[in-house]
Amino acid sequence: MSNRLGLETSPYLLQHKDNAVDWYPWGPEALTRAREEQKPIFLSIGYSACHWCHVMEHESFENPEIGAFLNARFISIKVDREERPDLDQIYMNAIQIMTRHGGWPMSVFLTPDLQPFYGGTYWPAYPRMGMPGFIQVLQAVDELWRTQREQAVEQAAQLTEYLQQSDLAELGQPSVDEPLLQAAVVRLQREFDTAHGGFGFKPKFPHPMALQFLLRIWHRSGRGGLLDLVRLTLDKMARGGIYDHLAGGFARYSVDERWLVPHFEKMLYDNALLSGVYLDAYQATGDASYGRVVRETLDYVLHYMTDAAGGFHSTEDADSEGEEGKFYLWTPDEVHEVLGAERGARFCSVYDVSEAGNFEDRNILNLPKTIEQCAQLKEWDPDELRAELDESRRQLLAVRDRRVRPGKDDKVLVGWNALMIDPLARAAGVFGEPRYLQAAAKAADFILQQMTRSDGRLLHSWRGGQAKLDAYLDDYTFFIQALVTLYESQFDERWIDQAVRLADLVLRHFADPRGGGFFYTADDHEQLIARNKDFLESSVPSGNAVAATALQRLGKLCGRADYLQAADDAIHAAAGLFDRAASGMGHMLSAADMRLGPMREIVIMGDPAHGDTAAALADLRRRYLPNRVLACRGQASQAGAPHLAPLFQGKAPGSEEPTVYVCEDFACQAPVSGRAAVRELWDRLATGGHAARG
């Protein structure tokens, strides 16, 4: 018989509906029963693309002996971390305090009052390789609860008190100034892998937000070495196995230091964030290879990860047919069967496909050498080789698409969708690609129409026509950021109306007026054992960091001093972490860079869809100019968002040519008209008086 998870919408929870464990979803029924029966809670948190979550399910949760023991002695609750990141944050913090490491599946034991007293991550069902068996863990926890309950409850209370205090702002925060940013740069340089790019060693995560911060400091200072760090990382990742050379898109992380062997799951947020940093690098350098990665990654999302209703799906699993990575691997024979002997041999030579294999006797496609280097070594014509490889990849992709695909988590999450809307909207302008803007706008409308409560508050998750769960800070702030980008990409002022509405909700329900910054949950959210205020980013930026950038952008566009002050408070509340946790503060460091300025307000009077105004906008969007906001109207009298009225006040087109106004630090320069003069203005702004391009 199915357990209670059969009534859920989460694909991860539905995977466990036929387990031997009598699972509950998180909710009043389970929590009330635990209190009434005074049983400990076994809380298991994971997500659908998690390989070791699948392993633990098969080994332990489908095991009748383990299921019977759990059902008799515990109240078992299964949680999808992507649906309930609030629970995941709190109890992951507890696990890390108890064990000094974390990860998923997360396995934590709670008192009936929801306070954690023991936990870990994956355990095999029975003892193996020096690890205790899960059955032994359960027996030990049961023994502890029956014989030493008072000590367990006391320990849980002490840990809970620590969790409640851990997010309070530190006293004596440092000033947010350029030396503080430079100290963070030094810390990132120390952590940088000069051989393979990226930060730290294996397993290696991309850290796109840290790379974007380094690009900003390069732009501010002109220190070419910082650009070199970014380029080395982007080049190595794009050539490595972490990148899907057939369909585009990036896997979650690399298990080795050189980006060869990925953990094969593909997450929407990784592909959104990496699209953004490659797009920045394309604007900063003009390197066509970065533009190609952006296009291929966005096309992967549009082709494979987009719901018919308009939102974007969450993840593709690492596993297919019960094997991690099987979908993505090739042998020489498989390549030759598709491409023939001659073309197949060239493809294998370039993409590291051999009889010996580079991963478990098969091959992950990657580029140990660039295509140009391969052509030079083999004396092949580089243009002909590139064209042939393009066709070969298309043919291999068509064959791969007939394989059994990895499982997909097709729920739609506001925050992750907002992360993808942003680079889609930006790329539309950079590449002159309307379909990217159409997809971004459709996803934003989907959120506003299908994931919004009747009172205007957002809902976090949607699947199969059902939206549920009150949204979290990052849902709101990521979406506000995306709405501002959408406005700057098409100048539809309804996006500003919505961004302001949501920003006002954030200030009303999430802000911490005493300590600065924002709580992860709203003031009327379900009461949990702690209310987090998170500044450190994980695989995505923290909600506080994105609040700091989004509110600055919106504050500048709308003349809202309260937005600018709230952003400033969030940056200062986080400043104590800048030096000692630089690789986990990339987006907040970028917010601080924005705060230090110069932050320019660019207003263009002219028709954005036609003539010289359209050409001037296209020219601007191709340039790397990180600290600016952009507004455009065809004429001063045009009806639009009242929130933008202060920005357009007193500005009028001078003639049929576009007229550009640039303001910064409450002072405006003389307006500039004419295509040549506007191009000269863009040149000055892009260099900022500091950075030399290239």
PDB file of N, CA and C in Angstrom, residues 123-167:
ATOM      1  N   TRP A 123      23.702   6.758   5.464  1.00  0.00           N
ATOM      2  CA  TRP A 123      24.226   5.558   6.103  1.00  0.00           C
ATOM      3  C   TRP A 123      23.813   4.359   5.267  1.00  0.00           C
ATOM      4  N   PRO A 124      24.689   3.385   5.046  1.00  0.00           N
ATOM      5  CA  PRO A 124      24.258   2.135   4.406  1.00  0.00           C
ATOM      6  C   PRO A 124      23.289   1.406   5.330  1.00  0.00           C
ATOM      7  N   ALA A 125      22.520   0.492   4.786  1.00  0.00           N
ATOM      8  CA  ALA A 125      21.538  -0.216   5.611  1.00  0.00           C
ATOM      9  C   ALA A 125      22.214  -0.987   6.739  1.00  0.00           C
ATOM     10  N   TYR A 126      23.349  -1.629   6.415  1.00  0.00           N
ATOM     11  CA  TYR A 126      24.079  -2.432   7.391  1.00  0.00           C
ATOM     12  C   TYR A 126      25.547  -1.996   7.363  1.00  0.00           C
ATOM     13  N   PRO A 127      26.336  -2.303   8.407  1.00  0.00           N
ATOM     14  CA  PRO A 127      27.716  -1.805   8.483  1.00  0.00           C
ATOM     15  C   PRO A 127      28.518  -2.136   7.227  1.00  0.00           C
ATOM     16  N   ARG A 128      29.289  -1.125   6.770  1.00  0.00           N
ATOM     17  CA  ARG A 128      30.090  -1.318   5.555  1.00  0.00           C
ATOM     18  C   ARG A 128      31.215  -0.297   5.520  1.00  0.00           C
ATOM     19  N   MET A 129      32.406  -0.721   5.198  1.00  0.00           N
ATOM     20  CA  MET A 129      33.560   0.153   4.993  1.00  0.00           C
ATOM     21  C   MET A 129      33.753   1.126   6.152  1.00  0.00           C
ATOM     22  N   GLY A 130      33.643   0.609   7.362  1.00  0.00           N
ATOM     23  CA  GLY A 130      33.861   1.435   8.536  1.00  0.00           C
ATOM     24  C   GLY A 130      32.697   2.317   8.914  1.00  0.00           C
ATOM     25  N   MET A 131      31.608   2.275   8.154  1.00  0.00           N
ATOM     26  CA  MET A 131      30.431   3.082   8.461  1.00  0.00           C
ATOM     27  C   MET A 131      29.431   2.236   9.242  1.00  0.00           C
ATOM     28  N   PRO A 132      28.777   2.823  10.240  1.00  0.00           N
ATOM     29  CA  PRO A 132      27.726   2.080  10.922  1.00  0.00           C
ATOM     30  C   PRO A 132      26.541   1.873   9.985  1.00  0.00           C
ATOM     31  N   GLY A 133      25.793   0.828  10.198  1.00  0.00           N
ATOM     32  CA  GLY A 133      24.590   0.606   9.420  1.00  0.00           C
ATOM     33  C   GLY A 133      23.446   1.463   9.933  1.00  0.00           C
ATOM     34  N   PHE A 134      22.539   1.812   9.046  1.00  0.00           N
ATOM     35  CA  PHE A 134      21.391   2.627   9.444  1.00  0.00           C
ATOM     36  C   PHE A 134      20.566   1.921  10.520  1.00  0.00           C
ATOM     37  N   ILE A 135      20.471   0.606  10.415  1.00  0.00           N
ATOM     38  CA  ILE A 135      19.717  -0.126  11.430  1.00  0.00           C
ATOM     39  C   ILE A 135      20.378   0.042  12.796  1.00  0.00           C
ATOM     40  N   GLN A 136      21.714   0.062  12.842  1.00  0.00           N
ATOM     41  CA  GLN A 136      22.413   0.281  14.112  1.00  0.00           C
ATOM     42  C   GLN A 136      22.166   1.692  14.638  1.00  0.00           C
ATOM     43  N   VAL A 137      22.172   2.663  13.730  1.00  0.00           N
ATOM     44  CA  VAL A 137      21.906   4.044  14.129  1.00  0.00           C
ATOM     45  C   VAL A 137      20.515   4.146  14.750  1.00  0.00           C
ATOM     46  N   LEU A 138      19.543   3.526  14.090  1.00  0.00           N
ATOM     47  CA  LEU A 138      18.169   3.576  14.609  1.00  0.00           C
ATOM     48  C   LEU A 138      18.074   2.925  15.983  1.00  0.00           C
ATOM     49  N   GLN A 139      18.729   1.790  16.137  1.00  0.00           N
ATOM     50  CA  GLN A 139      18.682   1.096  17.426  1.00  0.00           C
ATOM     51  C   GLN A 139      19.335   1.933  18.519  1.00  0.00           C
ATOM     52  N   ALA A 140      20.456   2.594  18.195  1.00  0.00           N
ATOM     53  CA  ALA A 140      21.150   3.416  19.185  1.00  0.00           C
ATOM     54  C   ALA A 140      20.314   4.643  19.562  1.00  0.00           C
ATOM     55  N   VAL A 141      19.702   5.284  18.574  1.00  0.00           N
ATOM     56  CA  VAL A 141      18.865   6.452  18.865  1.00  0.00           C
ATOM     57  C   VAL A 141      17.652   6.040  19.693  1.00  0.00           C
ATOM     58  N   ASP A 142      17.057   4.898  19.356  1.00  0.00           N
ATOM     59  CA  ASP A 142      15.919   4.392  20.127  1.00  0.00           C
ATOM     60  C   ASP A 142      16.327   4.121  21.574  1.00  0.00           C
ATOM     61  N   GLU A 143      17.492   3.511  21.754  1.00  0.00           N
ATOM     62  CA  GLU A 143      17.995   3.238  23.106  1.00  0.00           C
ATOM     63  C   GLU A 143      18.222   4.543  23.866  1.00  0.00           C
ATOM     64  N   LEU A 144      18.809   5.529  23.191  1.00  0.00           N
ATOM     65  CA  LEU A 144      19.030   6.835  23.810  1.00  0.00           C
ATOM     66  C   LEU A 144      17.707   7.458  24.245  1.00  0.00           C
ATOM     67  N   TRP A 145      16.718   7.406  23.377  1.00  0.00           N
ATOM     68  CA  TRP A 145      15.427   8.040  23.675  1.00  0.00           C
ATOM     69  C   TRP A 145      14.718   7.345  24.843  1.00  0.00           C
ATOM     70  N   ARG A 146      14.856   6.034  24.939  1.00  0.00           N
ATOM     71  CA  ARG A 146      14.169   5.291  25.996  1.00  0.00           C
ATOM     72  C   ARG A 146      14.893   5.396  27.338  1.00  0.00           C
ATOM     73  N   THR A 147      16.212   5.500  27.334  1.00  0.00           N
ATOM     74  CA  THR A 147      16.960   5.407  28.591  1.00  0.00           C
ATOM     75  C   THR A 147      17.607   6.721  29.034  1.00  0.00           C
ATOM     76  N   GLN A 148      17.844   7.643  28.090  1.00  0.00           N
ATOM     77  CA  GLN A 148      18.506   8.900  28.453  1.00  0.00           C
ATOM     78  C   GLN A 148      17.789  10.089  27.812  1.00  0.00           C
ATOM     79  N   ARG A 149      16.471  10.040  27.890  1.00  0.00           N
ATOM     80  CA  ARG A 149      15.680  11.049  27.180  1.00  0.00           C
ATOM     81  C   ARG A 149      15.961  12.462  27.689  1.00  0.00           C
ATOM     82  N   GLU A 150      16.103  12.631  28.990  1.00  0.00           N
ATOM     83  CA  GLU A 150      16.319  13.965  29.540  1.00  0.00           C
ATOM     84  C   GLU A 150      17.585  14.596  28.974  1.00  0.00           C
ATOM     85  N   GLN A 151      18.658  13.786  28.883  1.00  0.00           N
ATOM     86  CA  GLN A 151      19.908  14.315  28.332  1.00  0.00           C
ATOM     87  C   GLN A 151      19.746  14.676  26.852  1.00  0.00           C
ATOM     88  N   ALA A 152      19.015  13.840  26.105  1.00  0.00           N
ATOM     89  CA  ALA A 152      18.793  14.120  24.686  1.00  0.00           C
ATOM     90  C   ALA A 152      17.998  15.408  24.501  1.00  0.00           C
ATOM     91  N   VAL A 153      16.960  15.587  25.319  1.00  0.00           N
ATOM     92  CA  VAL A 153      16.133  16.787  25.220  1.00  0.00           C
ATOM     93  C   VAL A 153      16.939  18.028  25.609  1.00  0.00           C
ATOM     94  N   GLU A 154      17.769  17.909  26.644  1.00  0.00           N
ATOM     95  CA  GLU A 154      18.588  19.038  27.064  1.00  0.00           C
ATOM     96  C   GLU A 154      19.597  19.411  25.981  1.00  0.00           C
ATOM     97  N   GLN A 155      20.223  18.409  25.375  1.00  0.00           N
ATOM     98  CA  GLN A 155      21.181  18.672  24.300  1.00  0.00           C
ATOM     99  C   GLN A 155      20.485  19.332  23.120  1.00  0.00           C
ATOM    100  N   ALA A 156      19.292  18.861  22.787  1.00  0.00           N
ATOM    101  CA  ALA A 156      18.534  19.441  21.677  1.00  0.00           C
ATOM    102  C   ALA A 156      18.173  20.894  21.958  1.00  0.00           C
ATOM    103  N   ALA A 157      17.821  21.201  23.204  1.00  0.00           N
ATOM    104  CA  ALA A 157      17.463  22.572  23.562  1.00  0.00           C
ATOM    105  C   ALA A 157      18.666  23.503  23.429  1.00  0.00           C
ATOM    106  N   GLN A 158      19.845  23.018  23.854  1.00  0.00           N
ATOM    107  CA  GLN A 158      21.049  23.839  23.739  1.00  0.00           C
ATOM    108  C   GLN A 158      21.404  24.096  22.275  1.00  0.00           C
ATOM    109  N   LEU A 159      21.296  23.068  21.452  1.00  0.00           N
ATOM    110  CA  LEU A 159      21.593  23.232  20.029  1.00  0.00           C
ATOM    111  C   LEU A 159      20.597  24.185  19.380  1.00  0.00           C
ATOM    112  N   THR A 160      19.331  24.070  19.753  1.00  0.00           N
ATOM    113  CA  THR A 160      18.311  24.947  19.186  1.00  0.00           C
ATOM    114  C   THR A 160      18.571  26.396  19.564  1.00  0.00           C
ATOM    115  N   GLU A 161      18.970  26.639  20.799  1.00  0.00           N
ATOM    116  CA  GLU A 161      19.286  28.003  21.221  1.00  0.00           C
ATOM    117  C   GLU A 161      20.444  28.565  20.388  1.00  0.00           C
ATOM    118  N   TYR A 162      21.428  27.727  20.111  1.00  0.00           N
ATOM    119  CA  TYR A 162      22.547  28.173  19.274  1.00  0.00           C
ATOM    120  C   TYR A 162      22.065  28.502  17.860  1.00  0.00           C
ATOM    121  N   LEU A 163      21.190  27.662  17.316  1.00  0.00           N
ATOM    122  CA  LEU A 163      20.661  27.914  15.974  1.00  0.00           C
ATOM    123  C   LEU A 163      19.906  29.232  15.921  1.00  0.00           C
ATOM    124  N   GLN A 164      19.199  29.555  16.995  1.00  0.00           N
ATOM    125  CA  GLN A 164      18.415  30.782  17.022  1.00  0.00           C
ATOM    126  C   GLN A 164      19.296  32.021  17.093  1.00  0.00           C
ATOM    127  N   GLN A 165      20.505  31.881  17.612  1.00  0.00           N
ATOM    128  CA  GLN A 165      21.402  33.026  17.761  1.00  0.00           C
ATOM    129  C   GLN A 165      22.402  33.163  16.614  1.00  0.00           C
ATOM    130  N   SER A 166      22.553  32.132  15.799  1.00  0.00           N
ATOM    131  CA  SER A 166      23.689  32.080  14.872  1.00  0.00           C
ATOM    132  C   SER A 166      23.610  33.082  13.744  1.00  0.00           C
ATOM    133  N   ASP A 167      22.408  33.600  13.429  1.00  0.00           N
ATOM    134  CA  ASP A 167      22.291  34.526  12.305  1.00  0.00           C
ATOM    135  C   ASP A 167      22.235  35.988  12.740  1.00  0.00           C
TER     136      ASP A 167
END
